Short mmCIF file of C-alpha atoms in Angstrom, two decimals:
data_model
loop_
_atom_site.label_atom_id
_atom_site.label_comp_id
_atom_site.label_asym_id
_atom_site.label_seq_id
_atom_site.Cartn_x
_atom_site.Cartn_y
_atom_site.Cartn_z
CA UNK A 30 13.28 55.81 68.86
CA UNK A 31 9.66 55.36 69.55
CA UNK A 32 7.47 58.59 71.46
CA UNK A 33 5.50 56.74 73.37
CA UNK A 34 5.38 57.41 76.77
CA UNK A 35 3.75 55.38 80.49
CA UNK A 36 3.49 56.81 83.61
CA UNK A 37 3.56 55.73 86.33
CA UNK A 38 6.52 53.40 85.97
CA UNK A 39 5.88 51.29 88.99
CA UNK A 40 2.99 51.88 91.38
CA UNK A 41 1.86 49.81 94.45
CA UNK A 42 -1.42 50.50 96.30
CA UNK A 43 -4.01 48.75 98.46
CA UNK A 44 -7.21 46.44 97.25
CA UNK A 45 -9.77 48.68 96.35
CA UNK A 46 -8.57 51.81 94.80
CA UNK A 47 -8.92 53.16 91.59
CA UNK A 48 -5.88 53.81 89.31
CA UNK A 49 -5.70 55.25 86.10
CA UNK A 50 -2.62 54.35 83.59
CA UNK A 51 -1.34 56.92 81.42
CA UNK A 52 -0.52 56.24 77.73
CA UNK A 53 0.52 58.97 75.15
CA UNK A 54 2.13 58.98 72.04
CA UNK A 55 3.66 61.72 69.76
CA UNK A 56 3.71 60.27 66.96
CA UNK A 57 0.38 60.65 65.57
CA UNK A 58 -0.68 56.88 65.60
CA UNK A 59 -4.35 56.10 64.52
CA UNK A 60 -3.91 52.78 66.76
CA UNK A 61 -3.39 52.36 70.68
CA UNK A 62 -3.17 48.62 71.93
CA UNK A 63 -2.80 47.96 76.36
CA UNK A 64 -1.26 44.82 77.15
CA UNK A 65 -1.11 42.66 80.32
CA UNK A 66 2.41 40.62 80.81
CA UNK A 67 2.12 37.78 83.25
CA UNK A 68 5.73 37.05 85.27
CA UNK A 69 5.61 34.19 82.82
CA UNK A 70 6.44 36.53 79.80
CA UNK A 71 3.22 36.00 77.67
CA UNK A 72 2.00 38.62 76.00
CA UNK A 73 -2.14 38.99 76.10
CA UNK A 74 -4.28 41.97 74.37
CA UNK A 75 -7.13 43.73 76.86
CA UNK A 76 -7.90 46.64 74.79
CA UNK A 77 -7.45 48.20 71.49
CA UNK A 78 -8.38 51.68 69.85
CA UNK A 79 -8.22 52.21 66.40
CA UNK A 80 -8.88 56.17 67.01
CA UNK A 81 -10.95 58.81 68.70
CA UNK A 82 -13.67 57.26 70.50
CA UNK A 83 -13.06 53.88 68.93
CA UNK A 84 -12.28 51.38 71.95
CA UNK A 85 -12.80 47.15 71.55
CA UNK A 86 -11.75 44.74 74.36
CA UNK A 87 -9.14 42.26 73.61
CA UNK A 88 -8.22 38.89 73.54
CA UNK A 89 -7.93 38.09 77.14
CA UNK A 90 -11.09 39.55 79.66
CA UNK A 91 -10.02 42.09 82.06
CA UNK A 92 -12.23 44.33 84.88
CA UNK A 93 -10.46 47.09 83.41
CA UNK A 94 -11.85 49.93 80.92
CA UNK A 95 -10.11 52.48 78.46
CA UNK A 96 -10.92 55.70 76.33
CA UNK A 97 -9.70 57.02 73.57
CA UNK A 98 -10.79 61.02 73.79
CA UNK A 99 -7.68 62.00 71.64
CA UNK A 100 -5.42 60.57 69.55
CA UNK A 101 -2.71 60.89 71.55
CA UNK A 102 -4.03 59.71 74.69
CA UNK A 103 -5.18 56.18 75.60
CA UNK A 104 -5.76 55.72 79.58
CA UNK A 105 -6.48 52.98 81.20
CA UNK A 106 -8.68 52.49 84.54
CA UNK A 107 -9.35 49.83 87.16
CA UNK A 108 -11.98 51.12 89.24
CA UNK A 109 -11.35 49.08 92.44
CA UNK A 110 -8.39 47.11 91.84
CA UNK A 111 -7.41 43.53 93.35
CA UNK A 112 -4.27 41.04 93.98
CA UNK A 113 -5.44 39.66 90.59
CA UNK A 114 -4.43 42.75 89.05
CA UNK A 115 -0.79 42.58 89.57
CA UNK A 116 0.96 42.49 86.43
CA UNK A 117 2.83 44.68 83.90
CA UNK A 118 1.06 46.64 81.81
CA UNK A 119 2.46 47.62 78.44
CA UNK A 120 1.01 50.10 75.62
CA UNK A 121 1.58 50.21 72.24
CA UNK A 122 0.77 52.10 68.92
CA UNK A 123 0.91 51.74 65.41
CA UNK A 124 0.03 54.00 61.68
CA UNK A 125 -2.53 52.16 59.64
CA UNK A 126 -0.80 51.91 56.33
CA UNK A 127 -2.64 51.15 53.22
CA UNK A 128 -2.46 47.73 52.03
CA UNK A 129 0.49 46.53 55.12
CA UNK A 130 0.77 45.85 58.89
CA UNK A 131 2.99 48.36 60.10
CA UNK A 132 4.95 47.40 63.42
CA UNK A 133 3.78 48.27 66.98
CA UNK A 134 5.76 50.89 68.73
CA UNK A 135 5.53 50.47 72.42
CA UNK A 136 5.86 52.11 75.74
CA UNK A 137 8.36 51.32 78.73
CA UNK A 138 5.19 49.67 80.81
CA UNK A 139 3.83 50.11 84.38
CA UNK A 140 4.78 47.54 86.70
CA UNK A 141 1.45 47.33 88.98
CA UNK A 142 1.91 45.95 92.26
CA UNK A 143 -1.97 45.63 93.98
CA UNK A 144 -1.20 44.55 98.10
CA UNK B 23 -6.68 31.42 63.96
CA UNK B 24 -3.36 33.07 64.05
CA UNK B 25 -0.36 30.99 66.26
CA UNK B 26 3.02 31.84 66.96
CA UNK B 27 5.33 29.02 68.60
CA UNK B 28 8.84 29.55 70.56
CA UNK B 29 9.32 26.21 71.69
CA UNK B 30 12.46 27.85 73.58
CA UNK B 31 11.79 28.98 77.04
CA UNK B 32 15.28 29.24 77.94
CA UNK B 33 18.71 29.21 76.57
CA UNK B 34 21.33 30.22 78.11
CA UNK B 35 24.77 30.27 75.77
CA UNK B 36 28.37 31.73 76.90
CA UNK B 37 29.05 34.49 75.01
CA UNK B 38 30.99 35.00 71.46
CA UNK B 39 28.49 32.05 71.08
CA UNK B 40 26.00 31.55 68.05
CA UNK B 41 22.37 31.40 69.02
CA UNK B 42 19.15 30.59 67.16
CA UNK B 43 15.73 31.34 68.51
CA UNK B 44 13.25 29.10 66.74
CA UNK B 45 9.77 30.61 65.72
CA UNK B 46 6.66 28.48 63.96
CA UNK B 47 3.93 29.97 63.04
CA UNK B 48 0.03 29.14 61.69
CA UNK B 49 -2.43 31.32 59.24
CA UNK B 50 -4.72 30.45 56.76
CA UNK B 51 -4.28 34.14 55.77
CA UNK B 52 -1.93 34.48 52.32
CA UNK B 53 -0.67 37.70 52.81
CA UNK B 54 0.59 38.18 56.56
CA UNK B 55 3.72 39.86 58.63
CA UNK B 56 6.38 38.29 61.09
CA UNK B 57 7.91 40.06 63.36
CA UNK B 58 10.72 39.74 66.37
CA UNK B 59 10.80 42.31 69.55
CA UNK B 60 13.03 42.13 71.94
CA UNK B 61 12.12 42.98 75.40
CA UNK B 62 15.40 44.13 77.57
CA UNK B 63 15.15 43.59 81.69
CA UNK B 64 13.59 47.28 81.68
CA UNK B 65 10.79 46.47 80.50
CA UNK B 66 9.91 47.62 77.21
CA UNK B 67 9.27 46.03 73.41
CA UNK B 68 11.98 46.79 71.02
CA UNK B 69 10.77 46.15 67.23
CA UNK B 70 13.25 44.36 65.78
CA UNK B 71 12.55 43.38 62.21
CA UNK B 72 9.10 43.13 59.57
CA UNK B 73 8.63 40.62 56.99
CA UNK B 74 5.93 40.01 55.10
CA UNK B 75 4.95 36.80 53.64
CA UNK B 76 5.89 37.64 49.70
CA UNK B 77 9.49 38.63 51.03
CA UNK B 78 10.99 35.14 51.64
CA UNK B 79 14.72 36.74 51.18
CA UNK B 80 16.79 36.41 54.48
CA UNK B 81 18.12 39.63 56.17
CA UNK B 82 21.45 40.04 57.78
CA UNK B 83 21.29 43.56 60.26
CA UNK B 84 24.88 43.33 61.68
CA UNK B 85 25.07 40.45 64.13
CA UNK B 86 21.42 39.86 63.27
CA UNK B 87 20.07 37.63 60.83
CA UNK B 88 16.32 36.48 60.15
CA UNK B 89 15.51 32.71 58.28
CA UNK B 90 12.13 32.89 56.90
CA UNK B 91 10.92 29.72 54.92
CA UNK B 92 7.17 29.74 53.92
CA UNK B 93 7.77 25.61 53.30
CA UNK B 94 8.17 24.92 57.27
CA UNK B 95 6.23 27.93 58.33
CA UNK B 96 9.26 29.12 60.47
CA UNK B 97 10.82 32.71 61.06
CA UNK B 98 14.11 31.82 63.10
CA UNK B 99 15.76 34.38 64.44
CA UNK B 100 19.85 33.74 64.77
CA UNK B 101 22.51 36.00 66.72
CA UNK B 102 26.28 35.72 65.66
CA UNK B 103 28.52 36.47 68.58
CA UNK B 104 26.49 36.42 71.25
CA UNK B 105 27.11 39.55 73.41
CA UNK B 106 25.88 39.98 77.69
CA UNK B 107 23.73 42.69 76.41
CA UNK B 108 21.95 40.07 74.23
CA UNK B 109 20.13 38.79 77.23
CA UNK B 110 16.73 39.71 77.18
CA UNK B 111 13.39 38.15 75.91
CA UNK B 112 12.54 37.52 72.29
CA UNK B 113 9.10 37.62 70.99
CA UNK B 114 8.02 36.64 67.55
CA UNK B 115 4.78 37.60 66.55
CA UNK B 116 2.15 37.74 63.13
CA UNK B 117 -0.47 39.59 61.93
CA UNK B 118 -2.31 39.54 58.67
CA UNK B 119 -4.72 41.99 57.05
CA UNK B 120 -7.62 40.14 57.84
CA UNK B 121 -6.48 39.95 61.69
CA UNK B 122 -7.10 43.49 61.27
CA UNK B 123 -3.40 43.76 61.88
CA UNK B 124 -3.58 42.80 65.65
CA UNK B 125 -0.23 40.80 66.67
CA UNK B 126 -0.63 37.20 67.99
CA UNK B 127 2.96 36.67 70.10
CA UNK B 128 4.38 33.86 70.77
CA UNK B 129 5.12 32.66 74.40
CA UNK B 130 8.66 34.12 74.25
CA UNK B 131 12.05 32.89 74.67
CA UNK B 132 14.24 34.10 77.49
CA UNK B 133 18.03 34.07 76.33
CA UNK B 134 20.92 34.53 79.08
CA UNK B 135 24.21 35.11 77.66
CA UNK B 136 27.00 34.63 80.15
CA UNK B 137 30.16 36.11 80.10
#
């Protein structure tokens, strides 16, 4: 069973305010990964970290930002969010292993709702 | 470029049914990794198998089994005895060392066992 936790689970607010995502994992993971999940299922990268202080933006462009100030914690922030936002939002980790891609553990998501 | 394929969107079987989710992939890398996740109606990614492209043998996890054939570039997915708490959405994804080990998912197939 993966340690890797989200909070808040669901969350609804207004246009405009800033919200923060929580990410941790236990398990000592080098690499943190946020995804967005569109109603239609697909799966698209925003952010990455591949440790402390290390933070890249993904495949798909998003208003949002992360940091990566220790290992085991990997926020996420919209700073005035919008309708647009409204998605699921689903983090993930995984151990860099020499010489193999280990699998991606991830979290139970946060359902965003932005009215 | 790395792509995954799940030309499934849907399939809905009755269960004690057999069920194959069909995954194609594309890399020019020569050493890469498949995976499947399964993601349940709560929400999260559940990692369901790794295979790595020098491993070609097929795996059998209880009602699970995994077809991987370098030839057609396909990494199908088939569940014996389709079970209600089946239903949920499958992702296949790949990675390769010089993706730097980020996942490219597929689009997802969304599988509805009835009782």
């Amino acid at each position: 069973e993966a340690d890797i936790y989200q909070t808040p689970r669901y969350l609804v607010i207004g246009t405009g305010k800033k919200i923060t995502l929580e990410c941790s994992q236990t398990m000592g993971h080098d690499k943190m990964y946020w995804y967005q999940q569109d109603p239609g299922m697909e799966l698209h990268l925003i952010h990455y970290s591949y440790g402390v202080n290390s933070t890249e933006k993904g495949d798909l462009s998003s208003e949002s930002t992360v940091s990566r100030i220790r290992t085991e914690h990997f926020p996420l922030t919209l700073e005035s969010a919008r309708p647009s936002h409204t998605s699921q939002y689903l983090c993930a980790s995984s151990l860099t292993s020499s010489g193999r891609a280990d699998e991606q553990f991830f979290g139970p998501g946060t359902r965003l709702t932005v009215l | 470029a790395q792509k995954v394929t799940q030309a499934q969107t849907e399939i809905s079987v009755v269960e004690k049914e057999d069920v194959t989710l069909d995954c194609v992939y594309e890399t020019r890398d020569t050493t890469y990794y498949l995976f499947w996740y399964k993601q349940p109606p709560s929400g999260e990614l559940v990692f369901l198998i790794r295979r790595n492209s020098f491993d070609e043998q097929n795996e059998i996890s209880g009602r699970y089994s995994w077809n991987f054939q370098k030839s057609t570039s396909s990494f199908n997915f088939t569940i014996t005895a389709s079970q209600v708490v089946d239903s949920a959405v499958y992702f296949c994804a790949l990675t390769s060392n010089n993706a730097g080990n980020m996942l490219t998912f597929g689009g997802g197939t969304r599988l509805m066992v009835k009782p």
